[in-house]
mmCIF file of C-alpha atoms in Angstrom:
data_model
loop_
_atom_site.group_PDB
_atom_site.id
_atom_site.type_symbol
_atom_site.label_atom_id
_atom_site.label_comp_id
_atom_site.label_asym_id
_atom_site.label_seq_id
_atom_site.Cartn_x
_atom_site.Cartn_y
_atom_site.Cartn_z
ATOM 1 C CA UNK A 1 0.000 0.000 0.000
ATOM 2 C CA UNK A 2 1.374 3.340 -1.004
ATOM 3 C CA UNK A 3 0.848 6.565 0.920
ATOM 4 C CA UNK A 4 1.365 10.140 -0.112
ATOM 5 C CA UNK A 5 3.146 10.894 3.142
ATOM 6 C CA UNK A 6 6.911 11.260 2.825
ATOM 7 C CA UNK A 7 9.317 10.561 5.639
ATOM 8 C CA UNK A 8 12.787 11.970 5.832
ATOM 9 C CA UNK A 9 15.788 9.744 6.297
ATOM 10 C CA UNK A 10 16.077 7.995 9.645
ATOM 11 C CA UNK A 11 18.914 10.322 10.656
ATOM 12 C CA UNK A 12 16.391 13.124 11.110
ATOM 13 C CA UNK A 13 14.282 11.216 13.610
ATOM 14 C CA UNK A 14 14.853 12.158 17.254
ATOM 15 C CA UNK A 15 14.880 9.585 19.988
ATOM 16 C CA UNK A 16 16.134 6.052 20.563
ATOM 17 C CA UNK A 17 17.352 4.230 17.501
ATOM 18 C CA UNK A 18 16.762 0.493 17.400
ATOM 19 C CA UNK A 19 18.368 -1.621 14.763
ATOM 20 C CA UNK A 20 16.011 -3.916 12.852
ATOM 21 C CA UNK A 21 15.807 -7.261 14.568
ATOM 22 C CA UNK A 22 17.134 -5.967 17.887
ATOM 23 C CA UNK A 23 18.150 -8.791 20.176
ATOM 24 C CA UNK A 24 14.955 -9.854 21.931
ATOM 25 C CA UNK A 25 16.778 -12.118 24.390
ATOM 26 C CA UNK A 26 19.362 -9.502 25.417
ATOM 27 C CA UNK A 27 19.637 -8.852 29.144
ATOM 28 C CA UNK A 28 17.803 -5.818 30.549
ATOM 29 C CA UNK A 29 19.627 -2.659 31.453
ATOM 30 C CA UNK A 30 22.079 -0.620 29.480
ATOM 31 C CA UNK A 31 25.557 -0.966 28.065
ATOM 32 C CA UNK A 32 27.711 2.096 28.687
ATOM 33 C CA UNK A 33 29.986 2.790 25.697
ATOM 34 C CA UNK A 34 32.666 5.452 25.913
ATOM 35 C CA UNK A 35 33.120 7.625 22.851
ATOM 36 C CA UNK A 36 36.672 8.488 23.932
ATOM 37 C CA UNK A 37 39.139 7.542 26.634
ATOM 38 C CA UNK A 38 38.320 8.868 30.092
ATOM 39 C CA UNK A 39 34.648 9.457 29.292
ATOM 40 C CA UNK A 40 33.482 8.084 32.658
ATOM 41 C CA UNK A 41 32.009 4.726 31.624
ATOM 42 C CA UNK A 42 33.454 2.800 34.569
ATOM 43 C CA UNK A 43 32.237 5.377 37.077
ATOM 44 C CA UNK A 44 28.713 5.411 35.607
ATOM 45 C CA UNK A 45 28.540 1.610 35.645
ATOM 46 C CA UNK A 46 29.685 1.566 39.279
ATOM 47 C CA UNK A 47 27.240 4.268 40.412
ATOM 48 C CA UNK A 48 24.169 3.413 38.325
ATOM 49 C CA UNK A 49 24.682 -0.219 37.316
ATOM 50 C CA UNK A 50 24.660 -1.538 33.782
ATOM 51 C CA UNK A 51 27.446 -3.018 31.683
ATOM 52 C CA UNK A 52 30.818 -1.264 31.419
ATOM 53 C CA UNK A 53 31.831 -1.805 27.785
ATOM 54 C CA UNK A 54 34.740 0.624 27.834
ATOM 55 C CA UNK A 55 35.178 1.862 24.280
ATOM 56 C CA UNK A 56 33.939 -1.386 22.696
ATOM 57 C CA UNK A 57 30.522 -2.218 21.325
ATOM 58 C CA UNK A 58 28.460 -4.498 23.593
ATOM 59 C CA UNK A 59 28.839 -8.218 23.025
ATOM 60 C CA UNK A 60 26.020 -10.739 22.597
ATOM 61 C CA UNK A 61 25.742 -11.314 26.371
ATOM 62 C CA UNK A 62 25.521 -7.569 27.146
ATOM 63 C CA UNK A 63 22.397 -5.383 27.159
ATOM 64 C CA UNK A 64 21.513 -4.325 23.610
ATOM 65 C CA UNK A 65 20.466 -0.808 24.738
ATOM 66 C CA UNK A 66 23.441 1.518 24.426
ATOM 67 C CA UNK A 67 24.187 4.761 26.232
ATOM 68 C CA UNK A 68 27.052 6.612 24.575
ATOM 69 C CA UNK A 69 29.203 8.416 27.153
ATOM 70 C CA UNK A 70 31.353 11.518 26.640
ATOM 71 C CA UNK A 71 32.881 14.344 28.647
ATOM 72 C CA UNK A 72 31.651 17.871 28.024
ATOM 73 C CA UNK A 73 34.936 19.255 26.680
ATOM 74 C CA UNK A 74 35.267 20.015 22.954
ATOM 75 C CA UNK A 75 37.016 16.745 22.074
ATOM 76 C CA UNK A 76 34.457 14.705 24.054
ATOM 77 C CA UNK A 77 31.475 16.368 22.399
ATOM 78 C CA UNK A 78 33.039 15.863 18.958
ATOM 79 C CA UNK A 79 33.605 12.173 19.764
ATOM 80 C CA UNK A 80 29.969 11.848 20.889
ATOM 81 C CA UNK A 81 28.849 13.352 17.586
ATOM 82 C CA UNK A 82 30.956 10.868 15.607
ATOM 83 C CA UNK A 83 29.598 7.916 17.611
ATOM 84 C CA UNK A 84 26.034 9.173 17.142
ATOM 85 C CA UNK A 85 26.678 9.415 13.402
ATOM 86 C CA UNK A 86 27.916 5.807 13.400
ATOM 87 C CA UNK A 87 24.599 4.726 14.899
ATOM 88 C CA UNK A 88 22.539 6.901 12.614
ATOM 89 C CA UNK A 89 24.299 5.569 9.508
ATOM 90 C CA UNK A 90 23.973 1.905 10.454
ATOM 91 C CA UNK A 91 27.651 1.402 11.329
ATOM 92 C CA UNK A 92 26.941 -0.007 14.788
ATOM 93 C CA UNK A 93 26.719 -3.795 15.109
ATOM 94 C CA UNK A 94 23.310 -5.271 14.261
ATOM 95 C CA UNK A 95 20.895 -5.716 17.153
ATOM 96 C CA UNK A 96 22.047 -2.706 19.190
ATOM 97 C CA UNK A 97 19.729 0.193 19.996
ATOM 98 C CA UNK A 98 20.909 3.670 20.904
ATOM 99 C CA UNK A 99 19.080 4.826 24.011
ATOM 100 C CA UNK A 100 20.814 8.128 24.699
ATOM 101 C CA UNK A 101 24.004 10.112 25.022
ATOM 102 C CA UNK A 102 25.283 10.736 28.551
ATOM 103 C CA UNK A 103 27.467 13.809 29.005
ATOM 104 C CA UNK A 104 29.678 13.818 32.090
ATOM 105 C CA UNK A 105 30.915 17.234 33.226
ATOM 106 C CA UNK A 106 34.620 17.713 32.598
ATOM 107 C CA UNK A 107 34.886 20.533 35.163
ATOM 108 C CA UNK A 108 32.736 22.276 37.756
ATOM 109 C CA UNK A 109 30.598 25.198 36.659
ATOM 110 C CA UNK A 110 28.794 26.202 33.509
ATOM 111 C CA UNK A 111 29.774 25.224 30.003
ATOM 112 C CA UNK A 112 31.128 27.920 27.682
ATOM 113 C CA UNK A 113 28.694 28.986 24.948
ATOM 114 C CA UNK A 114 30.426 27.137 22.089
ATOM 115 C CA UNK A 115 30.113 23.889 24.050
ATOM 116 C CA UNK A 116 26.475 24.597 24.932
ATOM 117 C CA UNK A 117 25.764 24.976 21.203
ATOM 118 C CA UNK A 118 27.369 21.590 20.556
ATOM 119 C CA UNK A 119 25.266 19.983 23.318
ATOM 120 C CA UNK A 120 22.123 21.454 21.756
ATOM 121 C CA UNK A 121 23.008 19.859 18.422
ATOM 122 C CA UNK A 122 23.256 16.482 20.133
ATOM 123 C CA UNK A 123 19.960 17.104 21.957
ATOM 124 C CA UNK A 124 18.260 17.787 18.629
ATOM 125 C CA UNK A 125 19.151 14.265 17.488
ATOM 126 C CA UNK A 126 18.867 12.049 20.569
ATOM 127 C CA UNK A 127 17.971 12.067 24.251
ATOM 128 C CA UNK A 128 20.853 13.562 26.238
ATOM 129 C CA UNK A 129 21.446 13.105 29.962
ATOM 130 C CA UNK A 130 23.830 15.447 31.771
ATOM 131 C CA UNK A 131 25.858 14.391 34.796
ATOM 132 C CA UNK A 132 27.225 17.315 36.817
ATOM 133 C CA UNK A 133 30.725 17.574 38.263
ATOM 134 C CA UNK A 134 31.057 15.412 41.373
ATOM 135 C CA UNK A 135 34.194 16.210 43.381
ATOM 136 C CA UNK A 136 33.950 12.988 45.381
ATOM 137 C CA UNK A 137 34.143 10.923 42.180
ATOM 138 C CA UNK A 138 37.450 12.573 41.329
ATOM 139 C CA UNK A 139 38.804 11.237 44.610
ATOM 140 C CA UNK A 140 37.427 7.765 43.941
ATOM 141 C CA UNK A 141 34.513 8.013 46.382
ATOM 142 C CA UNK A 142 31.625 6.456 44.489
ATOM 143 C CA UNK A 143 29.658 5.430 47.579
ATOM 144 C CA UNK A 144 27.537 8.531 48.042
ATOM 145 C CA UNK A 145 24.140 9.097 46.461
ATOM 146 C CA UNK A 146 24.059 9.890 42.736
ATOM 147 C CA UNK A 147 23.966 13.606 41.939
ATOM 148 C CA UNK A 148 20.599 15.345 41.853
ATOM 149 C CA UNK A 149 18.964 15.501 38.471
ATOM 150 C CA UNK A 150 20.303 12.137 37.290
ATOM 151 C CA UNK A 151 17.316 9.993 38.275
ATOM 152 C CA UNK A 152 16.742 9.134 34.601
ATOM 153 C CA UNK A 153 20.050 7.275 34.570
ATOM 154 C CA UNK A 154 18.858 5.000 37.378
ATOM 155 C CA UNK A 155 15.699 4.301 35.353
ATOM 156 C CA UNK A 156 17.845 3.656 32.274
ATOM 157 C CA UNK A 157 19.746 0.880 34.020
ATOM 158 C CA UNK A 158 16.754 -0.476 35.915
ATOM 159 C CA UNK A 159 18.387 0.430 39.244
ATOM 160 C CA UNK A 160 15.243 2.213 40.426
ATOM 161 C CA UNK A 161 13.205 -1.021 40.484
#
């Protein structure tokens, strides 16, 4: 059946991207994938749960839902954009679904305007979660409560259940 309604390419659609035939038997939760070294994947996995994939794509035994992780400095945001493009252009392994991009603050305080503009570009394409600067994490203290405003990350990993 043919319709007169035209859809743009998938890359213009905002929100989670699921590959056709996404792994139905994949474990629940999320796989954290760093878009660059030092993105904060290990810390997020320790604090919120989920699978720490480092900079590798999740394997068959890992959750198929992916959260791309980057720092909020210029190089981190550029790396997040490249990883998002890989998903949007079908270059991620089959069966994976992009849930969101998680941006971990690279320093305390507000982002400079050029970086805010880059974050807004990412937000126009996919759900973006922001994790503020946590001084205790820098010292290796991951035992405290997660920072305010990051409740969605606990829901993402299923830790709130």
